[in-house]
């Protein structure tokens, strides 16, 4: 594996707030440029970025205010290259000891742009950060495919769940008639029964009318008989005949009366009530059928919802396995739903020091050939966290050049009014004591 390129030494003059600064950063771990605010600490990082990153990194006002001398930048790298910018135009000059022709294109081959501009990564969107990390671990395309499929199924399931709840709620609000039959009732049979009864009642009425007819005929016959009696001598034979007729009519009358007295008219009121109730019954049947159909639709939607849930869970399981098998540049770092997660926290819920840890680890992994990262504003690290940060960088053979509002012993140099003031002897980074009863795990340990 090719050894990563780091900065051996740098000399800067008249760049932004820098008047004259020389620095030989440590080859691994932290090199801290300290000083009070406004002294030129950040100008050192900006000058390094300009020297190695090209004119796209050139400050808008590179020339130190009040200086009559042009900016001068001189950076020596561990691969033997010497990078200079000087003169009125601050043109780039890359000196290759091997004599090969070189320039910005050569620098771009092993220098990671984000290593020169860490804030650009830190200020990118959450999805862009996650995309960068997934690019490093080599699962981005497949994971994005799984997440797109998951999102589509999730939205589909959400829609189906809403429809199912609406359908079931509407069905449950519908009136239900437990005593109604399952199918509509036909009135034809009842009407036929009614017609048969009416026919029998009509026959009874005809029989009653026959009694009246016979009674009337008997009265007429008796009247005629009386008349014939007066004419007995003349109408003897007729009288005999009439008497016979009278006797016969008496018999028929007795029979008719007896038959009529035994007759019983049937009531159709129950059937009429049933016929009247058919529409109401069938309305109940239709209501129950509509409710049953709505419940059936809701059950089908529920089945679809459950099927989609199982499919989504399968995709999530695939994602978890994919991420579990991937090698992340920092323990505790992962991606969930398109967001960076570190020790269970999304980016906006991480502490400032955790954000710097994550950003540095990712930028380091983007281009392993680049062995350094520039980090501004390390004052947000407390001494213990700063020590752990440096120990992690050293374990990764990573050179970090950072700034910190401090003039303490942790600083490699202190910038005072644009000049470097070297510390007599930087105090070695203290190691965690073993006397503490509750030893914390170093979050930078891979």
mmCIF file of N, CA and C in Angstrom, residues 33-86:
data_model
loop_
_atom_site.group_PDB
_atom_site.id
_atom_site.type_symbol
_atom_site.label_atom_id
_atom_site.label_comp_id
_atom_site.label_asym_id
_atom_site.label_seq_id
_atom_site.Cartn_x
_atom_site.Cartn_y
_atom_site.Cartn_z
ATOM 1 N N UNK A 33 -1.997 24.987 16.159
ATOM 2 C CA UNK A 33 -1.590 26.379 16.001
ATOM 3 C C UNK A 33 -2.452 27.197 16.943
ATOM 4 N N UNK A 34 -1.850 27.714 17.982
ATOM 5 C CA UNK A 34 -2.611 28.423 18.998
ATOM 6 C C UNK A 34 -2.450 29.925 18.899
ATOM 7 N N UNK A 35 -3.165 30.608 19.768
ATOM 8 C CA UNK A 35 -3.102 32.064 19.807
ATOM 9 C C UNK A 35 -4.441 32.652 20.166
ATOM 10 N N UNK A 36 -4.391 33.958 20.474
ATOM 11 C CA UNK A 36 -5.645 34.631 20.775
ATOM 12 C C UNK A 36 -6.411 34.925 19.485
ATOM 13 N N UNK A 37 -7.647 35.373 19.619
ATOM 14 C CA UNK A 37 -8.459 35.694 18.448
ATOM 15 C C UNK A 37 -7.823 36.818 17.636
ATOM 16 N N UNK A 38 -7.938 36.703 16.298
ATOM 17 C CA UNK A 38 -7.473 37.766 15.422
ATOM 18 C C UNK A 38 -5.983 37.836 15.235
ATOM 19 N N UNK A 39 -5.242 36.783 15.603
ATOM 20 C CA UNK A 39 -3.787 36.820 15.501
ATOM 21 C C UNK A 39 -3.271 36.184 14.206
ATOM 22 N N UNK A 40 -4.115 35.432 13.491
ATOM 23 C CA UNK A 40 -3.677 34.826 12.226
ATOM 24 C C UNK A 40 -3.659 33.314 12.216
ATOM 25 N N UNK A 41 -4.306 32.670 13.203
ATOM 26 C CA UNK A 41 -4.316 31.199 13.254
ATOM 27 C C UNK A 41 -5.005 30.609 12.018
ATOM 28 N N UNK A 42 -6.226 31.068 11.754
ATOM 29 C CA UNK A 42 -6.983 30.538 10.617
ATOM 30 C C UNK A 42 -6.293 30.887 9.302
ATOM 31 N N UNK A 43 -5.573 32.010 9.270
ATOM 32 C CA UNK A 43 -4.843 32.393 8.045
ATOM 33 C C UNK A 43 -3.791 31.352 7.680
ATOM 34 N N UNK A 44 -3.236 30.677 8.678
ATOM 35 C CA UNK A 44 -2.256 29.621 8.405
ATOM 36 C C UNK A 44 -2.926 28.480 7.640
ATOM 37 N N UNK A 45 -4.108 28.055 8.102
ATOM 38 C CA UNK A 45 -4.825 26.974 7.421
ATOM 39 C C UNK A 45 -5.256 27.404 6.021
ATOM 40 N N UNK A 46 -5.720 28.642 5.896
ATOM 41 C CA UNK A 46 -6.142 29.136 4.577
ATOM 42 C C UNK A 46 -4.974 29.172 3.605
ATOM 43 N N UNK A 47 -3.789 29.518 4.101
ATOM 44 C CA UNK A 47 -2.607 29.567 3.249
ATOM 45 C C UNK A 47 -2.213 28.170 2.777
ATOM 46 N N UNK A 48 -2.275 27.180 3.676
ATOM 47 C CA UNK A 48 -1.974 25.794 3.289
ATOM 48 C C UNK A 48 -2.967 25.322 2.236
ATOM 49 N N UNK A 49 -4.236 25.631 2.466
ATOM 50 C CA UNK A 49 -5.279 25.235 1.522
ATOM 51 C C UNK A 49 -5.045 25.841 0.149
ATOM 52 N N UNK A 50 -4.640 27.122 0.129
ATOM 53 C CA UNK A 50 -4.368 27.788 -1.149
ATOM 54 C C UNK A 50 -3.143 27.178 -1.825
ATOM 55 N N UNK A 51 -2.111 26.946 -1.047
ATOM 56 C CA UNK A 51 -0.874 26.412 -1.606
ATOM 57 C C UNK A 51 -1.101 25.070 -2.291
ATOM 58 N N UNK A 52 -1.883 24.200 -1.666
ATOM 59 C CA UNK A 52 -2.042 22.826 -2.161
ATOM 60 C C UNK A 52 -3.319 22.602 -2.958
ATOM 61 N N UNK A 53 -4.316 23.458 -2.740
ATOM 62 C CA UNK A 53 -5.618 23.223 -3.376
ATOM 63 C C UNK A 53 -5.839 23.977 -4.660
ATOM 64 N N UNK A 54 -4.956 24.887 -5.017
ATOM 65 C CA UNK A 54 -5.106 25.603 -6.272
ATOM 66 C C UNK A 54 -5.843 26.913 -6.096
ATOM 67 N N UNK A 55 -6.005 27.606 -7.204
ATOM 68 C CA UNK A 55 -6.604 28.942 -7.153
ATOM 69 C C UNK A 55 -8.059 28.932 -6.699
ATOM 70 N N UNK A 56 -8.703 27.766 -6.801
ATOM 71 C CA UNK A 56 -10.083 27.700 -6.293
ATOM 72 C C UNK A 56 -10.122 27.897 -4.774
ATOM 73 N N UNK A 57 -8.978 27.708 -4.107
ATOM 74 C CA UNK A 57 -8.881 27.906 -2.660
ATOM 75 C C UNK A 57 -8.237 29.254 -2.309
ATOM 76 N N UNK A 58 -7.981 30.073 -3.312
ATOM 77 C CA UNK A 58 -7.300 31.354 -3.080
ATOM 78 C C UNK A 58 -8.214 32.291 -2.296
ATOM 79 N N UNK A 59 -7.721 32.893 -1.213
ATOM 80 C CA UNK A 59 -8.550 33.832 -0.442
ATOM 81 C C UNK A 59 -8.944 35.031 -1.315
ATOM 82 N N UNK A 60 -10.080 35.636 -0.987
ATOM 83 C CA UNK A 60 -10.526 36.793 -1.773
ATOM 84 C C UNK A 60 -9.572 37.982 -1.614
ATOM 85 N N UNK A 61 -8.924 38.081 -0.443
ATOM 86 C CA UNK A 61 -7.905 39.111 -0.222
ATOM 87 C C UNK A 61 -6.660 38.441 0.357
ATOM 88 N N UNK A 62 -5.850 37.812 -0.508
ATOM 89 C CA UNK A 62 -4.707 37.025 -0.010
ATOM 90 C C UNK A 62 -3.568 37.875 0.524
ATOM 91 N N UNK A 63 -3.415 39.067 0.022
ATOM 92 C CA UNK A 63 -2.271 39.917 0.381
ATOM 93 C C UNK A 63 -2.506 40.540 1.762
ATOM 94 N N UNK A 64 -1.511 40.371 2.659
ATOM 95 C CA UNK A 64 -1.651 40.939 4.006
ATOM 96 C C UNK A 64 -1.782 42.457 3.915
ATOM 97 N N UNK A 65 -2.748 42.972 4.623
ATOM 98 C CA UNK A 65 -2.987 44.414 4.600
ATOM 99 C C UNK A 65 -1.772 45.169 5.166
ATOM 100 N N UNK A 66 -1.339 46.172 4.448
ATOM 101 C CA UNK A 66 -0.228 46.992 4.908
ATOM 102 C C UNK A 66 1.131 46.511 4.454
ATOM 103 N N UNK A 67 1.214 45.318 3.854
ATOM 104 C CA UNK A 67 2.509 44.787 3.433
ATOM 105 C C UNK A 67 2.813 45.241 2.005
ATOM 106 N N UNK A 68 4.069 45.544 1.753
ATOM 107 C CA UNK A 68 4.489 45.925 0.401
ATOM 108 C C UNK A 68 5.115 44.724 -0.305
ATOM 109 N N UNK A 69 5.244 43.620 0.434
ATOM 110 C CA UNK A 69 5.846 42.412 -0.135
ATOM 111 C C UNK A 69 4.742 41.436 -0.539
ATOM 112 N N UNK A 70 4.929 40.751 -1.664
ATOM 113 C CA UNK A 70 3.929 39.794 -2.163
ATOM 114 C C UNK A 70 3.850 38.569 -1.256
ATOM 115 N N UNK A 71 2.703 37.865 -1.280
ATOM 116 C CA UNK A 71 2.572 36.624 -0.501
ATOM 117 C C UNK A 71 3.621 35.603 -0.923
ATOM 118 N N UNK A 72 4.067 34.837 0.045
ATOM 119 C CA UNK A 72 5.034 33.772 -0.218
ATOM 120 C C UNK A 72 4.574 32.528 0.535
ATOM 121 N N UNK A 73 4.461 31.408 -0.219
ATOM 122 C CA UNK A 73 4.038 30.144 0.381
ATOM 123 C C UNK A 73 5.013 29.073 -0.067
ATOM 124 N N UNK A 74 5.538 28.314 0.884
ATOM 125 C CA UNK A 74 6.504 27.268 0.587
ATOM 126 C C UNK A 74 6.136 26.053 1.435
ATOM 127 N N UNK A 75 5.768 24.945 0.766
ATOM 128 C CA UNK A 75 5.337 23.732 1.472
ATOM 129 C C UNK A 75 6.136 22.558 0.941
ATOM 130 N N UNK A 76 6.745 21.811 1.855
ATOM 131 C CA UNK A 76 7.472 20.600 1.477
ATOM 132 C C UNK A 76 6.675 19.390 1.963
ATOM 133 N N UNK A 77 6.476 18.426 1.054
ATOM 134 C CA UNK A 77 5.672 17.242 1.331
ATOM 135 C C UNK A 77 6.561 16.020 1.515
ATOM 136 N N UNK A 78 6.008 15.000 2.146
ATOM 137 C CA UNK A 78 6.804 13.798 2.461
ATOM 138 C C UNK A 78 7.148 12.986 1.220
ATOM 139 N N UNK A 79 6.451 13.222 0.112
ATOM 140 C CA UNK A 79 6.803 12.507 -1.122
ATOM 141 C C UNK A 79 7.890 13.235 -1.916
ATOM 142 N N UNK A 80 8.471 14.280 -1.331
ATOM 143 C CA UNK A 80 9.573 14.988 -1.945
ATOM 144 C C UNK A 80 9.184 16.210 -2.751
ATOM 145 N N UNK A 81 7.894 16.398 -3.000
ATOM 146 C CA UNK A 81 7.461 17.563 -3.766
ATOM 147 C C UNK A 81 7.617 18.837 -2.938
ATOM 148 N N UNK A 82 7.966 19.889 -3.630
ATOM 149 C CA UNK A 82 8.018 21.214 -3.006
ATOM 150 C C UNK A 82 7.036 22.106 -3.746
ATOM 151 N N UNK A 83 6.140 22.703 -2.988
ATOM 152 C CA UNK A 83 5.099 23.538 -3.579
ATOM 153 C C UNK A 83 5.352 24.978 -3.166
ATOM 154 N N UNK A 84 5.394 25.877 -4.173
ATOM 155 C CA UNK A 84 5.635 27.293 -3.884
ATOM 156 C C UNK A 84 4.630 28.167 -4.615
ATOM 157 N N UNK A 85 4.291 29.274 -3.941
ATOM 158 C CA UNK A 85 3.549 30.352 -4.579
ATOM 159 C C UNK A 85 4.224 31.648 -4.149
ATOM 160 N N UNK A 86 4.645 32.432 -5.127
ATOM 161 C CA UNK A 86 5.315 33.693 -4.791
ATOM 162 C C UNK A 86 5.221 34.642 -5.982
#
